[in-house]
């Protein structure tokens, strides 16, 4: 019997449309779908997957199912689940547990149900929620688990912390750290989709404004680069002197948040840290300042302080909450401080998620192949997978690269020439 818990199965038609659209732009997943259909690498495997449940993720789930996996699918953020996409997946015969706008209670109930029904062999996680549950409340599920994958930076940081303390109970692959993931997804994916989310939500001009980007890691570099392209005056805040120097050399202003808070029109946090924007910053911001976050969790823009200093709170437009300060200034928060690109948009473009999810699918296959022989550690994505994904992506784009001649190979590998 198929089990599921979603908003409404009747929403499926637009969900199918969305999945069809991304499928036409995800050539690597097209290739893997065909290959998996033939070779059935996941036959007999149950996979629990928690990734933002929108169309690209749905297509990844279908590709894994085509390879023989029994899929138990849930979201990874209460505001990024798209109910029509969830319904389409249910119609396609997958088990889905996810709701847009879920309360914390419902969100974790969905995650728990996917684990309860799935009793998974493999866990595919984005941010570490499933992994955390099986290490705490559902330790009874541990013996079944061969291993898993983690999609994002913050999730990998947490896995490494578990590994360091010796309390990681199965092997995990750090998909985020593959070149074909963070170089493209975190940088160009976040760079584009953050501005897509902000622009469609606010419908305001970016050119000529001061944009403050907190964090100049892979995501921050993309967000700053695209803000510059839109004509903004870009300010970067950092805690790492090398990254701060890099931002300066890339042509951005670098200062601390207290200084930046006074001049910023639009703020984007992408640090993975908490309380990056807090009370002392709200006190000096300009009237009309717009705040958003694209890092893991709604803790980077610290909402308790914003709520504490506000004398009035009102919804100004869908996904925009206005907070009035005692002196009459208004500060606006997008998407409740959750990932603005996913909670107020559709996330990264299909062609980008094509690479990230090809790495996911091939890493899951790698776990099946290695079985229990992988140690309970955080493992890198094998280099062959990373290179294969880049090679195939180029091929699907019709791009030929150079190949070394024998003479060149010798030249590059010898000390004598
Ligand atoms: P990263 O480690 O490359 O970069 C984070 C940067 O933030 C670092 O340079 C760090 O020095 C800096 N930083 C930390 N605390 C800071 C603070 N208080 N003030 C200013 N700078 C600070 O990580 P990344 O890959 O860029 O990911 C950043 C976050 O975004 C993570 O939480 C990750 O999970 C998330 N992420 C989101 C998306 C998305 O679609 N929105 C995509 C990928 C990653
Ligand atoms: N549960 C966390 C997850 C962090 S999200 C949270 O909600 O805060 C960051 C990850 O989302 C990135 O690593 C990226 O690969 C993924 N992502 C971005 N766009 C996406 C999309 N369109 N579909 C699925 N995942 C996406």
XYZ file of C-alpha atoms and ligand atoms in Angstrom:
487
model
C 0.000 0.000 0.000
C 1.257 3.469 -0.809
C 1.456 5.801 2.155
C 1.708 9.563 1.937
C 0.866 12.744 3.792
C 0.560 15.835 1.600
C -1.771 18.802 1.234
C -3.962 17.734 -1.683
C -3.493 15.136 -4.415
C -5.685 17.223 -6.748
C -2.850 19.770 -7.038
C -0.834 17.264 -9.100
C -1.374 18.679 -12.647
C 0.791 21.816 -12.191
C 3.312 19.691 -10.296
C 3.670 17.375 -13.305
C 4.101 20.416 -15.552
C 6.887 21.795 -13.355
C 8.703 18.440 -13.289
C 8.414 18.074 -17.084
C 9.894 21.565 -17.517
C 12.980 20.924 -15.387
C 13.431 17.474 -16.897
C 13.896 19.105 -20.287
C 16.838 21.060 -18.820
C 18.546 18.416 -16.684
C 20.563 16.456 -19.225
C 22.772 14.629 -16.720
C 19.758 13.310 -14.862
C 18.223 12.311 -18.230
C 21.348 10.278 -18.903
C 21.363 8.688 -15.436
C 17.645 7.893 -15.629
C 18.233 5.865 -18.773
C 21.285 4.148 -17.346
C 19.606 3.362 -13.996
C 16.496 2.030 -15.704
C 18.671 -0.491 -17.508
C 21.023 -1.442 -14.678
C 18.778 -1.106 -11.594
C 21.573 -0.092 -9.146
C 19.100 0.575 -6.327
C 17.062 -2.610 -6.614
C 15.885 -3.619 -3.141
C 17.089 -0.331 -1.600
C 14.883 1.983 0.435
C 15.978 5.617 0.340
C 14.732 8.383 2.649
C 15.347 11.786 1.086
C 14.996 15.229 2.673
C 15.757 18.002 0.193
C 13.743 21.118 -0.708
C 10.754 19.491 -2.310
C 10.355 21.364 -5.562
C 10.520 20.186 -9.157
C 14.257 19.488 -9.500
C 14.309 17.435 -6.324
C 11.203 15.596 -7.531
C 12.998 14.675 -10.723
C 15.996 13.378 -8.730
C 13.564 11.203 -6.749
C 12.081 9.844 -9.970
C 15.542 9.043 -11.337
C 16.434 7.093 -8.175
C 13.072 5.318 -8.341
C 13.768 4.445 -12.004
C 16.941 2.766 -10.716
C 14.882 0.488 -8.506
C 14.841 2.515 -5.261
C 11.789 2.562 -3.043
C 11.618 6.307 -2.316
C 10.409 7.947 0.921
C 10.463 11.663 0.287
C 10.181 14.632 2.627
C 11.130 18.319 2.497
C 14.087 20.082 4.113
C 12.471 23.395 4.964
C 8.831 24.142 5.787
C 8.669 27.003 3.297
C 10.338 25.412 0.266
C 7.970 22.473 -0.216
C 5.696 22.942 -3.218
C 2.416 21.129 -2.579
C 1.659 20.580 -6.276
C 5.043 18.933 -6.841
C 4.522 16.718 -3.785
C 1.133 15.684 -5.216
C 2.638 14.864 -8.624
C 5.220 12.593 -6.994
C 2.489 10.764 -5.100
C 0.618 10.235 -8.368
C 3.842 8.803 -9.765
C 3.799 6.216 -6.990
C 6.403 7.612 -4.566
C 5.805 7.936 -0.832
C 5.776 11.607 0.091
C 5.424 13.357 3.438
C 5.678 17.153 3.131
C 3.564 20.295 3.439
C 4.210 23.915 2.470
C 4.030 26.202 5.516
C 4.298 23.290 7.953
C 4.569 24.195 11.631
C 7.744 22.927 13.327
C 5.662 20.092 14.718
C 4.254 19.072 11.317
C 7.680 19.465 9.663
C 9.318 17.025 12.076
C 6.293 14.716 11.988
C 6.788 14.475 8.194
C 10.492 13.711 8.583
C 9.753 11.085 11.208
C 7.048 9.454 9.105
C 9.399 9.125 6.115
C 11.842 7.281 8.393
C 9.182 5.200 10.114
C 7.637 3.994 6.850
C 10.914 3.806 4.945
C 13.264 2.142 7.439
C 15.901 3.331 4.956
C 19.132 1.765 3.765
C 20.291 5.149 2.462
C 19.658 8.674 3.735
C 19.898 11.695 1.460
C 19.881 14.792 3.616
C 20.058 18.563 3.175
C 21.081 20.276 6.378
C 21.259 17.187 8.566
C 17.727 16.833 9.958
C 17.219 13.155 9.025
C 20.715 12.201 10.129
C 20.122 13.922 13.434
C 16.855 12.074 14.060
C 18.343 8.621 13.426
C 21.252 9.441 15.738
C 18.910 10.495 18.554
C 15.236 9.504 18.660
C 15.365 6.680 16.079
C 18.539 4.776 16.862
C 16.577 1.574 16.253
C 16.909 2.369 12.525
C 20.729 2.473 12.589
C 21.417 -1.217 11.835
C 19.636 -0.945 8.459
C 21.539 2.093 7.257
C 24.387 1.601 4.789
C 25.225 5.282 4.533
C 24.074 8.603 3.228
C 24.786 11.866 1.420
C 24.732 15.456 2.648
C 23.830 18.268 0.262
C 24.879 21.487 1.986
C 27.772 23.251 3.753
C 26.159 23.508 7.178
C 25.112 19.848 7.089
C 28.693 18.801 6.309
C 30.042 20.973 9.152
C 27.715 19.136 11.553
C 28.715 15.726 10.222
C 32.366 16.546 10.743
C 31.603 17.620 14.311
C 29.923 14.220 14.887
C 32.860 12.413 13.252
C 35.338 14.298 15.455
C 33.501 13.239 18.591
C 33.306 9.644 17.335
C 29.502 9.663 17.276
C 28.831 9.288 13.552
C 27.141 5.897 13.239
C 27.353 5.324 9.465
C 29.353 6.606 6.485
C 28.274 9.902 4.969
C 29.394 11.410 1.653
C 29.991 15.179 1.626
C 28.262 15.950 -1.680
C 28.559 19.677 -0.944
C 32.343 19.506 -1.056
C 32.540 18.018 -4.559
C 33.850 20.618 -7.021
C 30.864 20.106 -9.306
C 28.622 20.966 -6.380
C 29.923 23.989 -4.475
C 31.766 25.701 -7.357
C 28.543 25.891 -9.351
C 25.601 25.388 -6.993
C 26.773 27.501 -4.052
C 28.336 30.203 -6.209
C 26.359 30.555 -9.456
C 23.180 28.867 -8.218
C 22.867 30.949 -5.062
C 24.169 33.999 -6.933
C 21.273 33.855 -9.373
C 18.445 32.405 -7.304
C 18.902 34.779 -4.365
C 18.334 37.754 -6.674
C 15.468 35.961 -8.353
C 13.864 35.488 -4.900
C 14.504 39.060 -3.741
C 13.414 40.641 -7.003
C 10.213 38.699 -7.458
C 9.297 39.277 -3.800
C 10.028 43.014 -3.585
C 9.622 44.103 -7.227
C 12.085 46.948 -6.434
C 15.195 48.171 -8.258
C 18.631 46.949 -7.161
C 20.728 49.317 -9.306
C 22.194 52.199 -7.345
C 21.408 50.669 -3.974
C 23.812 49.547 -1.281
C 23.708 45.758 -0.992
C 25.372 44.269 2.079
C 26.485 40.639 1.736
C 27.420 38.960 5.024
C 29.878 36.102 4.401
C 32.207 35.841 1.409
C 32.293 32.074 1.068
C 31.099 30.186 -2.016
C 27.547 31.504 -1.734
C 28.543 35.033 -0.743
C 30.875 35.371 -3.734
C 27.994 34.511 -6.071
C 25.510 36.824 -4.381
C 27.993 39.731 -4.408
C 28.996 39.099 -8.044
C 25.390 39.158 -9.248
C 24.513 42.205 -7.094
C 27.342 44.041 -8.848
C 25.933 42.937 -12.211
C 22.566 44.390 -11.245
C 24.235 47.743 -10.590
C 24.395 47.696 -6.811
C 27.128 49.199 -4.661
C 28.259 46.069 -2.841
C 29.559 45.901 0.721
C 30.908 42.653 2.207
C 31.224 41.729 5.882
C 33.460 38.832 6.937
C 35.121 37.314 10.003
C 37.944 35.690 8.026
C 40.761 38.126 7.119
C 41.687 36.191 3.958
C 38.122 36.120 2.621
C 37.769 39.782 3.560
C 40.922 40.573 1.583
C 39.622 38.545 -1.351
C 36.389 40.556 -1.328
C 38.396 43.805 -1.276
C 40.504 42.672 -4.253
C 37.342 41.633 -6.080
C 36.363 45.288 -5.896
C 33.902 45.329 -3.013
C 33.818 47.540 0.052
C 34.635 45.620 3.219
C 33.582 46.790 6.674
C 32.031 45.484 9.861
C 28.277 44.993 10.170
C 27.750 47.978 12.451
C 29.172 50.273 9.802
C 27.404 48.426 6.970
C 24.087 48.505 8.845
C 24.053 52.300 8.634
C 24.303 52.429 4.834
C 22.722 49.201 3.543
C 19.490 49.173 1.537
C 19.338 45.403 0.995
C 21.058 42.836 3.242
C 21.774 39.187 2.395
C 23.318 36.880 5.008
C 25.088 33.720 3.765
C 27.358 32.718 6.621
C 25.933 29.579 8.251
C 26.431 31.510 11.522
C 23.774 32.875 13.884
C 22.893 36.432 15.034
C 24.817 38.005 12.153
C 22.326 40.889 12.093
C 20.994 41.739 15.549
C 19.703 44.473 17.891
C 22.627 46.897 17.640
C 22.304 46.766 13.844
C 18.512 47.281 13.746
C 19.009 50.382 15.879
C 21.073 52.159 13.205
C 19.504 50.899 9.949
C 17.958 53.243 7.399
C 14.212 53.565 7.021
C 13.089 50.942 4.477
C 16.059 48.584 4.878
C 15.325 45.120 3.459
C 16.726 42.037 5.193
C 17.084 38.549 3.777
C 18.954 35.351 4.481
C 20.241 32.629 2.158
C 22.266 30.599 4.668
C 21.146 27.548 6.565
C 18.371 28.288 9.108
C 16.445 31.392 10.027
C 18.926 32.442 12.688
C 21.344 34.618 10.699
C 18.987 37.592 10.782
C 18.127 37.375 14.466
C 14.345 37.663 14.642
C 13.837 37.726 18.428
C 15.710 41.072 18.575
C 13.751 42.444 15.635
C 10.484 41.464 17.269
C 11.653 42.949 20.576
C 12.538 46.372 19.173
C 9.455 46.626 16.920
C 6.434 48.645 18.048
C 4.281 47.367 15.190
C 4.519 44.359 12.844
C 2.551 43.913 9.648
C 2.663 41.900 6.440
C 3.535 44.417 3.731
C 3.293 42.053 0.770
C 3.476 38.292 0.297
C 6.688 37.077 1.965
C 7.535 40.562 3.308
C 7.034 41.354 6.978
C 7.394 44.995 8.043
C 8.711 45.939 11.500
C 8.169 49.520 12.708
C 10.807 50.942 15.061
C 9.937 53.305 17.933
C 11.338 56.269 15.956
C 9.077 55.505 12.975
C 11.591 53.674 10.720
C 10.402 50.521 8.963
C 12.626 47.478 8.468
C 11.443 44.687 6.180
C 12.246 40.994 6.497
C 11.828 38.660 3.507
C 10.522 35.079 3.796
C 10.616 35.077 7.585
C 14.423 35.051 7.465
C 14.454 31.608 5.831
C 16.396 30.893 2.627
C 15.093 33.666 0.405
C 15.862 31.803 -2.825
C 13.830 28.761 -1.850
C 11.186 30.139 0.524
C 10.395 33.041 -1.816
C 11.433 31.444 -5.117
C 12.069 28.126 -6.825
C 15.690 27.802 -5.715
C 18.620 27.261 -8.028
C 18.095 26.877 -11.775
C 17.576 23.429 -13.275
C 20.917 23.308 -15.102
C 22.752 23.890 -11.805
C 20.774 21.341 -9.795
C 21.441 18.922 -12.669
C 25.095 18.794 -11.602
C 24.429 18.753 -7.841
C 21.881 15.990 -8.204
C 23.995 13.939 -10.613
C 26.602 13.943 -7.817
C 23.871 12.930 -5.355
C 22.660 10.052 -7.550
C 26.163 8.743 -8.312
C 27.237 9.042 -4.661
C 24.166 7.044 -3.606
C 25.152 4.376 -6.144
C 28.682 4.428 -4.707
C 27.274 3.742 -1.226
C 25.361 0.725 -2.555
C 28.493 -0.564 -4.310
C 30.708 -0.152 -1.243
C 28.093 -1.422 1.219
C 29.302 -1.654 4.794
C 32.966 -1.477 3.794
C 33.016 2.310 4.065
C 33.974 3.371 7.579
C 31.738 5.526 9.801
C 33.358 8.707 8.578
C 32.646 11.668 6.346
C 33.885 10.594 2.904
C 34.702 12.783 -0.078
C 32.866 12.213 -3.305
C 35.261 10.043 -5.366
C 37.246 12.161 -7.823
C 36.066 9.985 -10.745
C 32.459 10.976 -10.028
C 33.320 14.677 -9.859
C 35.279 14.544 -13.126
C 32.645 12.408 -14.849
C 29.940 14.941 -13.993
C 32.003 17.838 -15.371
C 32.899 15.819 -18.487
C 29.304 14.781 -19.175
C 27.951 18.279 -18.521
C 30.389 19.707 -21.072
C 29.433 16.961 -23.509
C 25.714 17.699 -23.168
C 26.556 21.363 -23.835
C 28.451 20.407 -26.998
C 31.778 21.662 -25.629
C 35.028 19.918 -26.627
C 38.112 20.474 -24.496
C 41.800 19.870 -25.192
C 43.476 16.479 -24.712
C 47.165 16.144 -23.900
C 49.411 14.665 -26.562
C 51.892 12.022 -25.368
C 54.654 14.591 -25.655
C 52.725 17.090 -23.531
C 51.938 14.470 -20.922
C 55.632 13.663 -20.650
C 56.522 17.358 -20.439
C 54.038 17.952 -17.641
C 55.107 14.970 -15.573
C 58.887 15.087 -15.796
C 61.419 17.159 -13.863
C 64.072 17.286 -16.515
C 62.535 19.361 -19.302
P 31.367 28.961 3.243
O 31.912 28.285 4.445
O 32.070 28.852 1.940
O 31.166 30.533 3.556
C 30.646 31.064 4.739
C 31.422 32.368 5.004
O 30.793 33.105 6.052
C 32.861 32.110 5.447
O 33.750 32.816 4.612
C 32.898 32.612 6.884
O 34.145 33.166 7.237
C 31.809 33.668 6.865
N 31.217 33.973 8.172
C 30.933 33.115 9.191
N 30.374 33.783 10.220
C 30.281 35.073 9.835
C 29.775 36.242 10.466
N 29.261 36.211 11.691
N 29.837 37.420 9.782
C 30.363 37.476 8.528
N 30.866 36.398 7.879
C 30.825 35.212 8.540
O 29.869 28.427 3.100
P 28.906 28.528 1.818
O 29.060 27.312 0.998
O 29.030 29.870 1.213
O 27.483 28.381 2.562
C 27.002 29.402 3.421
C 25.638 28.983 3.993
O 24.689 28.892 2.930
C 25.625 27.603 4.657
O 24.735 27.646 5.752
C 25.077 26.685 3.577
O 24.501 25.527 4.115
C 24.072 27.589 2.904
N 23.786 27.308 1.484
C 22.634 27.846 1.007
C 22.297 27.673 -0.327
C 21.009 28.199 -0.829
O 20.474 27.679 -1.804
N 20.457 29.247 -0.239
C 23.158 26.994 -1.196
C 24.343 26.465 -0.685
C 24.657 26.654 0.653
N 17.403 22.579 5.581
C 18.326 23.694 5.321
C 19.041 23.412 4.079
C 20.009 24.432 3.525
S 19.610 24.660 1.890
C 17.531 24.990 5.360
O 16.406 25.013 4.889
O 18.000 25.984 5.896
C 20.918 24.771 0.913
C 20.882 23.751 -0.196
O 19.709 23.893 -1.008
C 22.027 23.978 -1.145
O 23.137 23.216 -0.821
C 21.458 23.686 -2.524
O 22.097 22.621 -3.177
C 19.998 23.338 -2.253
N 19.133 23.899 -3.290
C 19.187 25.111 -3.850
N 18.252 25.235 -4.814
C 17.582 24.078 -4.844
C 16.515 23.593 -5.617
N 15.989 24.321 -6.591
N 16.056 22.368 -5.367
C 16.611 21.616 -4.396
N 17.632 22.004 -3.642
C 18.118 23.223 -3.860
